[in-house]
């Protein structure tokens, strides 16, 4: 047990490391950052399947306050992003604040002291209690892998994997492998497994929209120029930002506009897959953008290999020897990979979080997570959520959103110098959610004729922001005081 901290930060991915770097940049050393894994990086620590990479350009998918002129590719791979985040630890002097292998197990608001009491446990099972004026939960919406709900999965005798829990040293050579899913993870993994596997079966439930990726190395001369020519890196980042941001209205206000992009993707498909059953099976049946638009140049060619099969028949069950299809055929497998994504829409707190009057965050979020600008929750004072409810994007870099949230948290921390606690009012939160609920109903995610991980099981979109990142930045620049209740110290 130690004295009260200014802030406890939970999770060392982009969100948590960004929050910690912001504390340092604000001249505040009074924080601890806990991370349950043995390294930093969050989703980029966990997702180490072959081919894992980002589909937002590297110069945009990095902190504006921690530029990296040395990115080697237009789209960064997992290892390069993980190395960048590792470098941020050194750059901002975060190591003394960082506790790896440490999991938050319980969070309780102490009403007498106006502090959070946090229990944390390290890998050896040693428990510690930390007191903190504020807590930032940056545990990530893509941190809980979703296994497919298939009968018999637990009886499979081969190797059962999830893309987000990839074992080091897995050798695909000569194996009969099945991949369930055709989302962002699967389309990166399949081209890597295809040349190695004896037989690769891709189980597809819905065909995704795929655009050309056009990844390329960033040459040594360009890297030199980005490091040395004044203003060039900012110009590059700005151009990338605008190029992505211009797409926002199509997702959020004019879903019909996305129809104009569909021929691009269909041409991409036609150029790589000849007319016939395979092309038909790969043709999507919902409005582009309703699920995440994917980028890949090597996925379609991989499916044409003689040892690869795209299986569109429904999976009836998993059996000890493989996957039983609805028509009775058994696909025998040595390894089955669930590329089935994450429990993103049903965000649950990482541990019991108990606020004033015993109110729990689990109960508050029982019918789906709600918040105020995705960053705070009414009734939970001095608690911040990075990439909280309704902050996700279909069109631009999440790092931009995270930095907007961090500006709001910085302003809240300034207010907490004079106040014991602050929290959005229930009214303000209700108005906010009514507003975004109405706006979300007009988006492509609600009207595009698909179901996706953006929605809860009852169809509510809890993951996405229904506007531009500029609007989000404007609204998170500082606390809108009338929307908050404060208690003086
Ligand atoms: P995902 O987009 O949720 O895709 C899951 C896939 O599994 C879908 O194709 C889904 O089919 C399928 N599936 C789920 N349950 C199934 C079942 N019982 N039977 C058959 N198919 C089933 O997950 P993800 O690919 O891991 O991606 C999640 C998110 O992570 C992305 O949207 C992105 O935000 C992030 N990510 C980004 C990158 C990148 O930057 N390039 C890479 C990886 C991940 P349906 O479509 O029919 O539901």
Short mmCIF file of C-alpha atoms and ligand atoms in Angstrom, two decimals:
data_model
loop_
_atom_site.label_atom_id
_atom_site.label_comp_id
_atom_site.label_asym_id
_atom_site.label_seq_id
_atom_site.Cartn_x
_atom_site.Cartn_y
_atom_site.Cartn_z
CA UNK A 1 0.00 0.00 0.00
CA UNK A 2 1.41 3.38 -1.01
CA UNK A 3 0.19 7.00 -0.80
CA UNK A 4 -2.45 8.25 -3.24
CA UNK A 5 -1.42 8.59 -6.86
CA UNK A 6 -2.60 11.30 -9.20
CA UNK A 7 -3.60 8.69 -11.75
CA UNK A 8 -3.63 4.94 -12.20
CA UNK A 9 -3.54 3.97 -15.87
CA UNK A 10 -4.63 0.46 -16.82
CA UNK A 11 -3.39 -1.04 -20.09
CA UNK A 12 -0.20 -0.26 -22.02
CA UNK A 13 -1.42 -0.15 -25.61
CA UNK A 14 -1.72 3.02 -27.66
CA UNK A 15 -4.33 4.38 -25.22
CA UNK A 16 -2.49 3.72 -21.96
CA UNK A 17 0.95 4.67 -23.25
CA UNK A 18 -0.53 7.84 -24.76
CA UNK A 19 -2.18 8.68 -21.42
CA UNK A 20 1.12 8.10 -19.61
CA UNK A 21 3.08 10.18 -22.13
CA UNK A 22 0.52 12.98 -21.70
CA UNK A 23 1.00 12.92 -17.94
CA UNK A 24 4.75 13.28 -18.44
CA UNK A 25 4.26 16.05 -21.00
CA UNK A 26 2.04 17.86 -18.47
CA UNK A 27 4.94 17.67 -16.00
CA UNK A 28 3.15 15.09 -13.86
CA UNK A 29 5.14 12.13 -12.56
CA UNK A 30 2.49 11.02 -10.12
CA UNK A 31 1.07 8.02 -11.97
CA UNK A 32 1.45 4.27 -12.33
CA UNK A 33 0.77 2.31 -15.51
CA UNK A 34 -0.19 -1.35 -15.06
CA UNK A 35 -0.26 -3.89 -17.86
CA UNK A 36 -1.21 -7.55 -17.51
CA UNK A 37 1.00 -8.76 -20.40
CA UNK A 38 4.77 -9.15 -20.25
CA UNK A 39 5.32 -6.30 -22.70
CA UNK A 40 3.73 -3.07 -23.90
CA UNK A 41 1.73 -2.67 -27.10
CA UNK A 42 -1.78 -3.84 -26.16
CA UNK A 43 -3.44 -5.18 -29.28
CA UNK A 44 -0.06 -4.98 -31.06
CA UNK A 45 1.46 -7.12 -28.36
CA UNK A 46 -1.32 -9.69 -28.49
CA UNK A 47 -1.93 -9.99 -32.24
CA UNK A 48 1.22 -11.72 -33.51
CA UNK A 49 -0.28 -13.98 -36.14
CA UNK A 50 1.75 -14.15 -39.37
CA UNK A 51 0.96 -11.17 -41.57
CA UNK A 52 -0.49 -8.99 -38.77
CA UNK A 53 -0.31 -5.38 -39.90
CA UNK A 54 -2.27 -2.14 -39.77
CA UNK A 55 -4.37 -0.78 -42.59
CA UNK A 56 -3.88 2.85 -41.60
CA UNK A 57 -0.61 4.36 -42.92
CA UNK A 58 2.27 4.35 -40.46
CA UNK A 59 2.75 8.13 -40.52
CA UNK A 60 -0.88 8.53 -39.44
CA UNK A 61 -0.97 5.54 -37.09
CA UNK A 62 1.44 7.05 -34.59
CA UNK A 63 1.28 9.81 -31.99
CA UNK A 64 1.42 13.35 -33.39
CA UNK A 65 3.68 14.23 -30.44
CA UNK A 66 6.01 11.26 -31.08
CA UNK A 67 6.70 11.21 -34.80
CA UNK A 68 8.81 8.44 -36.28
CA UNK A 69 10.60 9.33 -39.53
CA UNK A 70 12.01 5.80 -39.70
CA UNK A 71 8.84 3.86 -40.61
CA UNK A 72 9.96 1.38 -43.26
CA UNK A 73 6.59 0.70 -44.90
CA UNK A 74 3.54 2.70 -45.90
CA UNK A 75 1.41 0.28 -43.83
CA UNK A 76 3.24 -0.79 -40.68
CA UNK A 77 3.53 -4.42 -39.66
CA UNK A 78 2.87 -5.65 -36.12
CA UNK A 79 6.54 -5.90 -35.18
CA UNK A 80 7.32 -2.37 -36.30
CA UNK A 81 4.33 -0.94 -34.42
CA UNK A 82 5.27 -2.90 -31.28
CA UNK A 83 8.85 -1.57 -31.59
CA UNK A 84 7.52 2.00 -32.00
CA UNK A 85 5.44 1.67 -28.82
CA UNK A 86 8.40 0.18 -26.98
CA UNK A 87 10.41 3.20 -28.11
CA UNK A 88 7.72 5.52 -26.70
CA UNK A 89 8.35 3.98 -23.27
CA UNK A 90 11.97 5.16 -23.45
CA UNK A 91 11.20 8.43 -25.22
CA UNK A 92 8.82 9.59 -22.48
CA UNK A 93 10.63 8.00 -19.53
CA UNK A 94 7.72 5.70 -18.73
CA UNK A 95 9.72 2.68 -17.53
CA UNK A 96 9.82 3.74 -13.84
CA UNK A 97 6.01 4.07 -13.91
CA UNK A 98 5.33 0.79 -15.69
CA UNK A 99 4.36 -2.43 -13.93
CA UNK A 100 4.17 -5.34 -16.34
CA UNK A 101 2.52 -8.71 -15.51
CA UNK A 102 0.16 -6.73 -13.32
CA UNK A 103 -3.59 -7.02 -13.57
CA UNK A 104 -6.22 -4.72 -12.08
CA UNK A 105 -8.57 -7.00 -10.13
CA UNK A 106 -10.88 -4.63 -8.24
CA UNK A 107 -11.69 -0.94 -8.29
CA UNK A 108 -13.69 0.72 -5.53
CA UNK A 109 -14.56 4.41 -5.04
CA UNK A 110 -13.75 5.42 -1.47
CA UNK A 111 -16.52 7.91 -0.73
CA UNK A 112 -14.89 9.28 2.40
CA UNK A 113 -11.54 10.04 0.82
CA UNK A 114 -12.75 10.75 -2.74
CA UNK A 115 -10.19 8.33 -4.14
CA UNK A 116 -10.23 5.10 -6.11
CA UNK A 117 -8.96 2.03 -4.26
CA UNK A 118 -7.44 -0.31 -6.81
CA UNK A 119 -6.35 -3.87 -6.16
CA UNK A 120 -3.70 -5.15 -8.53
CA UNK A 121 -2.16 -8.61 -8.76
CA UNK A 122 1.20 -9.52 -10.29
CA UNK A 123 2.15 -12.76 -12.07
CA UNK A 124 3.32 -14.33 -8.80
CA UNK A 125 -0.11 -13.70 -7.29
CA UNK A 126 1.14 -10.91 -5.04
CA UNK A 127 -1.64 -8.38 -4.35
CA UNK A 128 -1.15 -4.68 -3.82
CA UNK A 129 -3.57 -1.83 -3.14
CA UNK A 130 -3.11 1.50 -4.88
CA UNK A 131 -5.02 4.66 -4.05
CA UNK A 132 -5.50 7.07 -6.92
CA UNK A 133 -7.37 10.33 -7.44
CA UNK A 134 -8.18 9.30 -11.02
CA UNK A 135 -8.18 6.08 -12.99
CA UNK A 136 -7.82 5.76 -16.75
CA UNK A 137 -9.05 2.45 -18.16
CA UNK A 138 -7.27 1.88 -21.46
CA UNK A 139 -7.91 -1.83 -21.68
CA UNK A 140 -8.88 -1.76 -25.35
CA UNK A 141 -12.07 -2.81 -27.13
CA UNK A 142 -10.21 -5.53 -29.04
CA UNK A 143 -8.74 -7.31 -26.06
CA UNK A 144 -11.21 -10.14 -25.47
CA UNK A 145 -10.98 -12.71 -28.28
CA UNK A 146 -14.31 -14.13 -29.43
CA UNK A 147 -14.39 -17.87 -30.08
CA UNK A 148 -17.07 -19.01 -32.53
CA UNK A 149 -20.19 -20.43 -30.94
CA UNK A 150 -19.86 -23.85 -32.54
CA UNK A 151 -21.01 -27.11 -31.00
CA UNK A 152 -18.16 -29.47 -30.20
CA UNK A 153 -15.36 -26.90 -30.43
CA UNK A 154 -13.89 -28.07 -27.13
CA UNK A 155 -13.74 -31.66 -28.41
CA UNK A 156 -11.43 -30.82 -31.34
CA UNK A 157 -8.32 -33.04 -31.05
CA UNK A 158 -6.01 -30.90 -33.19
CA UNK A 159 -4.53 -27.54 -32.36
CA UNK A 160 -7.16 -24.86 -31.69
CA UNK A 161 -5.89 -21.30 -32.11
CA UNK A 162 -7.21 -17.75 -32.10
CA UNK A 163 -5.47 -15.08 -34.19
CA UNK A 164 -5.09 -12.89 -31.08
CA UNK A 165 -3.42 -15.69 -29.09
CA UNK A 166 -0.91 -16.91 -31.68
CA UNK A 167 1.68 -19.32 -30.28
CA UNK A 168 5.34 -18.50 -30.93
CA UNK A 169 6.92 -20.99 -33.30
CA UNK A 170 3.73 -22.40 -34.81
CA UNK A 171 4.75 -24.25 -37.96
CA UNK A 172 2.05 -24.50 -40.61
CA UNK A 173 4.16 -26.70 -42.89
CA UNK A 174 2.46 -29.83 -44.07
CA UNK A 175 -0.59 -29.37 -41.87
CA UNK A 176 -4.27 -29.44 -42.77
CA UNK A 177 -5.46 -26.10 -41.45
CA UNK A 178 -8.90 -24.53 -41.22
CA UNK A 179 -9.43 -20.78 -40.76
CA UNK A 180 -12.87 -19.64 -39.56
CA UNK A 181 -13.69 -16.09 -40.61
CA UNK A 182 -12.89 -13.67 -43.40
CA UNK A 183 -12.37 -10.40 -41.49
CA UNK A 184 -9.30 -8.14 -41.24
CA UNK A 185 -7.27 -10.75 -39.34
CA UNK A 186 -8.13 -13.69 -41.61
CA UNK A 187 -7.32 -11.95 -44.87
CA UNK A 188 -3.85 -11.13 -43.56
CA UNK A 189 -3.23 -14.60 -42.16
CA UNK A 190 -4.49 -16.72 -45.07
CA UNK A 191 -1.83 -15.58 -47.62
CA UNK A 192 0.86 -16.42 -45.06
CA UNK A 193 -0.44 -19.91 -44.30
CA UNK A 194 -1.37 -20.83 -47.88
CA UNK A 195 2.17 -21.53 -49.23
CA UNK A 196 3.03 -23.67 -46.20
CA UNK A 197 -0.06 -25.67 -45.35
CA UNK A 198 -0.69 -29.04 -46.94
CA UNK A 199 -4.32 -28.00 -47.26
CA UNK A 200 -5.95 -24.75 -46.14
CA UNK A 201 -9.72 -24.42 -45.82
CA UNK A 202 -11.16 -20.95 -45.28
CA UNK A 203 -14.64 -21.09 -43.75
CA UNK A 204 -16.51 -18.01 -44.94
CA UNK A 205 -19.87 -16.90 -43.59
CA UNK A 206 -20.04 -13.55 -45.42
CA UNK A 207 -17.84 -12.26 -48.22
CA UNK A 208 -16.01 -9.05 -47.21
CA UNK A 209 -15.49 -5.94 -49.33
CA UNK A 210 -11.80 -5.77 -50.22
CA UNK A 211 -9.94 -2.86 -51.84
CA UNK A 212 -6.36 -2.96 -53.19
CA UNK A 213 -3.82 -2.32 -50.43
CA UNK A 214 -0.91 -0.91 -52.40
CA UNK A 215 1.57 -1.31 -49.58
CA UNK A 216 5.13 -0.27 -50.41
CA UNK A 217 8.43 0.25 -48.64
CA UNK A 218 9.41 3.78 -47.66
CA UNK A 219 12.85 4.12 -49.21
CA UNK A 220 15.98 5.32 -47.44
CA UNK A 221 15.93 8.68 -49.28
CA UNK A 222 12.33 9.39 -48.32
CA UNK A 223 13.08 8.44 -44.73
CA UNK A 224 16.05 10.80 -44.73
CA UNK A 225 13.89 13.61 -46.14
CA UNK A 226 11.16 12.94 -43.56
CA UNK A 227 13.73 13.18 -40.80
CA UNK A 228 15.55 16.27 -42.07
CA UNK A 229 13.37 18.47 -44.32
CA UNK A 230 11.55 20.92 -42.06
CA UNK A 231 7.79 20.49 -42.16
CA UNK A 232 7.80 17.56 -44.59
CA UNK A 233 6.70 14.94 -42.06
CA UNK A 234 3.83 17.12 -40.86
CA UNK A 235 2.79 17.80 -44.43
CA UNK A 236 2.81 14.07 -45.21
CA UNK A 237 0.79 13.26 -42.11
CA UNK A 238 -1.62 16.09 -42.85
CA UNK A 239 -2.17 14.86 -46.39
CA UNK A 240 -2.81 11.31 -45.17
CA UNK A 241 -5.19 12.63 -42.53
CA UNK A 242 -7.22 14.65 -45.06
CA UNK A 243 -7.30 11.77 -47.55
CA UNK A 244 -8.86 9.53 -44.88
CA UNK A 245 -11.07 12.16 -43.25
CA UNK A 246 -12.80 13.04 -46.51
CA UNK A 247 -14.46 9.61 -46.35
CA UNK A 248 -16.24 10.33 -43.06
CA UNK A 249 -19.51 11.71 -44.50
CA UNK A 250 -19.97 8.62 -46.66
CA UNK A 251 -19.99 6.39 -43.58
CA UNK A 252 -21.93 8.65 -41.29
CA UNK A 253 -24.36 10.74 -43.34
CA UNK A 254 -24.54 9.57 -46.93
CA UNK A 255 -24.17 5.76 -47.02
CA UNK A 256 -25.28 5.85 -50.68
CA UNK A 257 -21.95 7.46 -51.60
CA UNK A 258 -20.16 4.22 -50.68
CA UNK A 259 -21.96 2.57 -53.62
CA UNK A 260 -19.57 4.51 -55.86
CA UNK A 261 -16.59 2.74 -54.27
CA UNK A 262 -18.08 -0.71 -54.79
CA UNK A 263 -17.01 -0.98 -58.48
CA UNK A 264 -13.39 -0.42 -57.37
CA UNK A 265 -13.59 -3.45 -55.10
CA UNK A 266 -15.52 -5.52 -57.67
CA UNK A 267 -12.85 -4.73 -60.30
CA UNK A 268 -10.18 -5.78 -57.81
CA UNK A 269 -12.05 -9.07 -57.42
CA UNK A 270 -12.57 -9.52 -61.18
CA UNK A 271 -8.91 -8.91 -61.97
CA UNK A 272 -7.80 -11.60 -59.55
CA UNK A 273 -10.51 -14.25 -59.65
CA UNK A 274 -11.94 -15.55 -62.94
CA UNK A 275 -15.71 -15.67 -63.47
CA UNK A 276 -17.24 -18.69 -61.80
CA UNK A 277 -18.26 -20.15 -58.49
CA UNK A 278 -15.28 -18.77 -56.54
CA UNK A 279 -15.86 -15.20 -57.74
CA UNK A 280 -19.58 -15.52 -56.99
CA UNK A 281 -18.79 -16.74 -53.48
CA UNK A 282 -16.44 -13.80 -52.94
CA UNK A 283 -18.97 -11.17 -54.04
CA UNK A 284 -20.32 -9.32 -50.98
CA UNK A 285 -24.05 -8.96 -50.38
CA UNK A 286 -24.30 -5.85 -48.23
CA UNK A 287 -23.47 -2.17 -48.68
CA UNK A 288 -19.76 -1.48 -48.64
CA UNK A 289 -18.64 0.01 -45.32
CA UNK A 290 -21.32 -1.72 -43.24
CA UNK A 291 -18.55 -4.00 -41.97
CA UNK A 292 -14.95 -2.79 -41.94
CA UNK A 293 -13.61 -2.29 -45.49
CA UNK A 294 -10.56 -4.52 -45.91
CA UNK A 295 -7.36 -3.84 -47.84
CA UNK A 296 -5.43 -6.73 -49.41
CA UNK A 297 -3.57 -7.58 -52.59
CA UNK A 298 -2.58 -11.12 -51.70
CA UNK A 299 -5.81 -12.59 -50.30
CA UNK A 300 -7.62 -13.38 -53.57
CA UNK A 301 -4.49 -14.88 -55.20
CA UNK A 302 -4.00 -17.10 -52.13
CA UNK A 303 -7.52 -18.50 -52.58
CA UNK A 304 -6.63 -19.62 -56.11
CA UNK A 305 -3.86 -21.92 -54.96
CA UNK A 306 -4.57 -25.62 -55.57
CA UNK A 307 -4.13 -26.45 -51.85
CA UNK A 308 -6.60 -23.75 -50.71
CA UNK A 309 -10.39 -24.07 -50.59
CA UNK A 310 -12.99 -21.43 -49.78
CA UNK A 311 -15.78 -23.21 -47.93
CA UNK A 312 -19.13 -21.41 -47.84
CA UNK A 313 -21.24 -24.27 -46.58
CA UNK A 314 -22.46 -23.70 -43.02
CA UNK A 315 -20.46 -25.28 -40.23
CA UNK A 316 -22.74 -27.71 -38.37
CA UNK A 317 -20.30 -28.64 -35.61
CA UNK A 318 -16.68 -29.20 -34.73
CA UNK A 319 -15.71 -32.83 -34.16
CA UNK A 320 -12.49 -34.34 -32.78
CA UNK A 321 -11.13 -34.85 -36.31
CA UNK A 322 -12.28 -31.63 -37.98
CA UNK A 323 -15.24 -29.53 -39.05
CA UNK A 324 -18.57 -31.14 -39.94
CA UNK A 325 -20.48 -29.15 -42.58
CA UNK A 326 -24.26 -28.81 -42.66
CA UNK A 327 -24.56 -31.29 -45.56
CA UNK A 328 -22.70 -33.93 -43.56
CA UNK A 329 -19.23 -33.69 -45.11
CA UNK A 330 -16.29 -33.75 -42.69
CA UNK A 331 -13.29 -31.47 -43.37
CA UNK A 332 -10.44 -33.22 -41.54
CA UNK A 333 -8.00 -30.82 -39.87
CA UNK A 334 -4.79 -30.79 -37.85
CA UNK A 335 -5.24 -27.19 -36.75
CA UNK A 336 -8.27 -24.91 -36.56
CA UNK A 337 -7.78 -21.14 -36.40
CA UNK A 338 -10.55 -18.92 -35.09
CA UNK A 339 -10.11 -15.61 -36.92
CA UNK A 340 -13.42 -14.66 -35.38
CA UNK A 341 -12.59 -11.31 -33.85
CA UNK A 342 -13.35 -9.84 -30.47
CA UNK A 343 -16.10 -9.10 -27.95
CA UNK A 344 -15.91 -5.45 -28.91
CA UNK A 345 -19.50 -4.22 -28.76
CA UNK A 346 -20.22 -5.82 -25.40
CA UNK A 347 -17.39 -3.92 -23.69
CA UNK A 348 -17.21 -5.06 -20.11
CA UNK A 349 -14.99 -3.52 -17.46
CA UNK A 350 -11.73 -5.43 -16.87
CA UNK A 351 -12.73 -6.15 -13.25
CA UNK A 352 -15.47 -5.18 -10.80
CA UNK A 353 -15.67 -1.37 -10.78
CA UNK A 354 -17.74 -0.09 -7.87
CA UNK A 355 -18.61 3.60 -7.77
CA UNK A 356 -20.47 5.76 -5.24
CA UNK A 357 -23.42 4.13 -3.45
CA UNK A 358 -22.22 0.70 -4.57
CA UNK A 359 -23.19 1.29 -8.20
CA UNK A 360 -21.23 -1.06 -10.45
CA UNK A 361 -20.01 -0.41 -13.98
CA UNK A 362 -21.06 -3.95 -14.93
CA UNK A 363 -24.67 -3.16 -13.98
CA UNK A 364 -24.53 0.27 -15.64
CA UNK A 365 -23.36 -1.39 -18.86
CA UNK A 366 -25.59 -4.47 -18.57
CA UNK A 367 -27.61 -3.46 -21.65
CA UNK A 368 -24.54 -2.31 -23.58
CA UNK A 369 -21.83 0.20 -22.69
CA UNK A 370 -22.70 3.89 -22.49
CA UNK A 371 -20.56 6.90 -21.77
CA UNK A 372 -20.07 10.59 -22.33
CA UNK A 373 -17.86 11.30 -25.36
CA UNK A 374 -16.54 7.77 -24.87
CA UNK A 375 -14.27 9.13 -22.17
CA UNK A 376 -16.29 9.27 -18.95
CA UNK A 377 -19.32 7.59 -17.41
CA UNK A 378 -21.96 9.42 -15.37
CA UNK A 379 -21.92 8.31 -11.74
CA UNK A 380 -18.28 7.19 -11.83
CA UNK A 381 -16.20 10.16 -10.69
CA UNK A 382 -12.64 10.67 -11.90
CA UNK A 383 -12.86 7.59 -14.09
CA UNK A 384 -11.72 7.86 -17.71
CA UNK A 385 -12.11 5.35 -20.52
CA UNK A 386 -9.77 5.55 -23.50
CA UNK A 387 -11.46 4.10 -26.60
CA UNK A 388 -14.59 3.85 -24.50
CA UNK A 389 -18.10 3.41 -25.92
CA UNK A 390 -18.78 4.93 -29.37
CA UNK A 391 -15.30 6.16 -30.17
CA UNK A 392 -14.34 3.77 -33.00
CA UNK A 393 -13.98 4.75 -36.65
CA UNK A 394 -14.47 3.16 -40.04
CA UNK A 395 -12.41 5.71 -41.92
CA UNK A 396 -9.39 7.12 -40.07
CA UNK A 397 -6.70 6.54 -37.45
CA UNK A 398 -7.77 5.63 -33.92
CA UNK A 399 -4.65 7.37 -32.66
CA UNK A 400 -6.30 10.69 -33.60
CA UNK A 401 -9.33 9.78 -31.48
CA UNK A 402 -7.11 8.70 -28.58
CA UNK A 403 -5.26 12.03 -28.65
CA UNK A 404 -8.59 13.89 -28.60
CA UNK A 405 -9.66 11.91 -25.54
CA UNK A 406 -6.34 12.61 -23.86
CA UNK A 407 -6.89 16.37 -24.29
CA UNK A 408 -10.21 16.05 -22.45
CA UNK A 409 -8.58 13.97 -19.71
CA UNK A 410 -5.80 16.57 -19.37
CA UNK A 411 -8.45 19.28 -18.89
CA UNK A 412 -10.24 17.13 -16.31
CA UNK A 413 -6.97 16.59 -14.45
CA UNK A 414 -6.43 20.37 -14.40
CA UNK A 415 -9.91 20.79 -12.91
CA UNK A 416 -9.09 18.15 -10.30
CA UNK A 417 -6.38 20.38 -8.85
CA UNK A 418 -9.19 22.41 -7.31
CA UNK A 419 -11.88 19.76 -7.07
CA UNK A 420 -12.15 16.44 -5.27
CA UNK A 421 -14.05 14.85 -8.09
CA UNK A 422 -15.91 15.45 -11.31
CA UNK A 423 -18.26 13.40 -13.40
CA UNK A 424 -20.61 14.04 -16.33
CA UNK A 425 -24.18 14.50 -15.17
CA UNK A 426 -26.68 11.74 -15.92
CA UNK A 427 -28.67 14.28 -17.95
CA UNK A 428 -25.71 15.26 -20.11
CA UNK A 429 -24.87 11.63 -20.74
CA UNK A 430 -28.48 10.84 -21.67
CA UNK A 431 -28.62 13.78 -24.10
CA UNK A 432 -25.31 12.73 -25.62
CA UNK A 433 -26.44 9.15 -26.15
CA UNK A 434 -29.83 10.20 -27.53
CA UNK A 435 -28.02 12.44 -30.02
CA UNK A 436 -25.52 9.84 -31.19
CA UNK A 437 -28.19 7.11 -31.20
CA UNK A 438 -30.24 9.17 -33.69
CA UNK A 439 -27.17 9.89 -35.80
CA UNK A 440 -26.00 6.26 -35.76
CA UNK A 441 -29.36 5.17 -37.14
CA UNK A 442 -28.53 6.99 -40.39
CA UNK A 443 -25.04 5.52 -40.81
CA UNK A 444 -23.97 2.75 -43.17
CA UNK A 445 -23.30 0.57 -40.13
CA UNK A 446 -27.04 0.58 -39.32
CA UNK A 447 -28.49 0.76 -42.83
CA UNK A 448 -26.01 -1.28 -44.87
CA UNK A 449 -27.75 -4.65 -44.53
CA UNK A 450 -25.22 -6.49 -42.38
CA UNK A 451 -24.52 -7.55 -38.84
CA UNK A 452 -21.04 -6.84 -37.50
CA UNK A 453 -18.90 -6.63 -34.41
CA UNK A 454 -19.83 -2.96 -34.27
CA UNK A 455 -23.22 -3.95 -32.84
CA UNK A 456 -24.33 -5.60 -29.62
CA UNK A 457 -26.34 -8.80 -29.94
CA UNK A 458 -29.54 -6.71 -29.83
CA UNK A 459 -28.30 -4.49 -32.66
CA UNK A 460 -27.17 -1.36 -30.78
CA UNK A 461 -24.00 0.23 -32.17
CA UNK A 462 -21.83 0.81 -29.13
CA UNK A 463 -18.45 0.93 -30.82
CA UNK A 464 -18.51 3.70 -33.40
CA UNK A 465 -18.50 7.47 -33.47
CA UNK A 466 -21.11 8.80 -35.91
CA UNK A 467 -19.22 11.90 -37.00
CA UNK A 468 -15.91 13.23 -38.20
CA UNK A 469 -12.72 13.08 -36.14
CA UNK A 470 -12.64 16.89 -36.40
CA UNK A 471 -15.98 17.10 -34.64
CA UNK A 472 -14.77 14.65 -31.99
CA UNK A 473 -11.64 16.74 -31.49
CA UNK A 474 -13.66 19.94 -31.16
CA UNK A 475 -16.00 18.39 -28.58
CA UNK A 476 -13.16 16.93 -26.52
CA UNK A 477 -10.94 20.01 -26.53
CA UNK A 478 -12.04 20.93 -23.00
CA UNK A 479 -14.71 20.08 -20.43
CA UNK A 480 -18.09 21.57 -21.26
CA UNK A 481 -18.61 22.71 -17.66
CA UNK A 482 -22.45 22.73 -17.60
CA UNK A 483 -22.36 19.02 -18.50
CA UNK A 484 -20.45 18.17 -15.32
CA UNK A 485 -20.94 17.98 -11.61
CA UNK A 486 -17.98 18.85 -9.41
CA UNK A 487 -17.19 18.47 -5.72
CA UNK A 488 -14.85 20.97 -4.10
CA UNK A 489 -11.91 19.65 -2.16
P1 LIG B 1 -13.96 -9.63 -37.39
O1 LIG B 1 -13.82 -8.49 -38.29
O2 LIG B 1 -14.99 -9.57 -36.32
O3 LIG B 1 -14.19 -10.89 -38.29
C1 LIG B 1 -14.59 -12.12 -37.74
C2 LIG B 1 -14.87 -13.07 -38.86
O4 LIG B 1 -15.24 -14.32 -38.29
C3 LIG B 1 -16.01 -12.64 -39.76
O5 LIG B 1 -15.70 -12.98 -41.08
C4 LIG B 1 -17.18 -13.46 -39.22
O6 LIG B 1 -18.16 -13.72 -40.19
C5 LIG B 1 -16.46 -14.73 -38.88
N1 LIG B 1 -17.17 -15.58 -37.91
C6 LIG B 1 -17.43 -15.29 -36.61
N2 LIG B 1 -18.07 -16.32 -36.04
C7 LIG B 1 -18.22 -17.26 -37.01
C8 LIG B 1 -18.82 -18.55 -37.05
N3 LIG B 1 -19.41 -19.06 -35.96
N4 LIG B 1 -18.80 -19.22 -38.21
C9 LIG B 1 -18.21 -18.68 -39.31
N5 LIG B 1 -17.64 -17.48 -39.34
C10 LIG B 1 -17.64 -16.78 -38.19
O7 LIG B 1 -12.57 -9.97 -36.62
P2 LIG B 1 -11.08 -9.63 -37.05
O8 LIG B 1 -10.83 -10.04 -38.45
O9 LIG B 1 -10.21 -10.18 -35.99
O10 LIG B 1 -11.03 -8.06 -37.01
C11 LIG B 1 -11.57 -7.34 -35.92
C12 LIG B 1 -11.10 -5.91 -35.98
O11 LIG B 1 -9.75 -5.88 -35.55
C13 LIG B 1 -11.07 -5.28 -37.35
O12 LIG B 1 -12.28 -4.86 -37.83
C14 LIG B 1 -10.09 -4.15 -37.11
O13 LIG B 1 -10.71 -3.09 -36.44
C15 LIG B 1 -9.09 -4.83 -36.20
N6 LIG B 1 -8.01 -5.38 -37.02
C16 LIG B 1 -7.36 -4.51 -37.86
C17 LIG B 1 -6.39 -4.98 -38.68
C18 LIG B 1 -5.75 -4.03 -39.60
O14 LIG B 1 -5.52 -2.90 -39.30
N7 LIG B 1 -5.47 -4.45 -40.79
C19 LIG B 1 -6.01 -6.31 -38.67
C20 LIG B 1 -6.67 -7.17 -37.81
C21 LIG B 1 -7.68 -6.69 -37.00
P3 LIG B 1 -19.35 -12.65 -40.44
O15 LIG B 1 -18.71 -11.52 -41.20
O16 LIG B 1 -20.34 -13.39 -41.24
O17 LIG B 1 -19.84 -12.25 -39.09
#
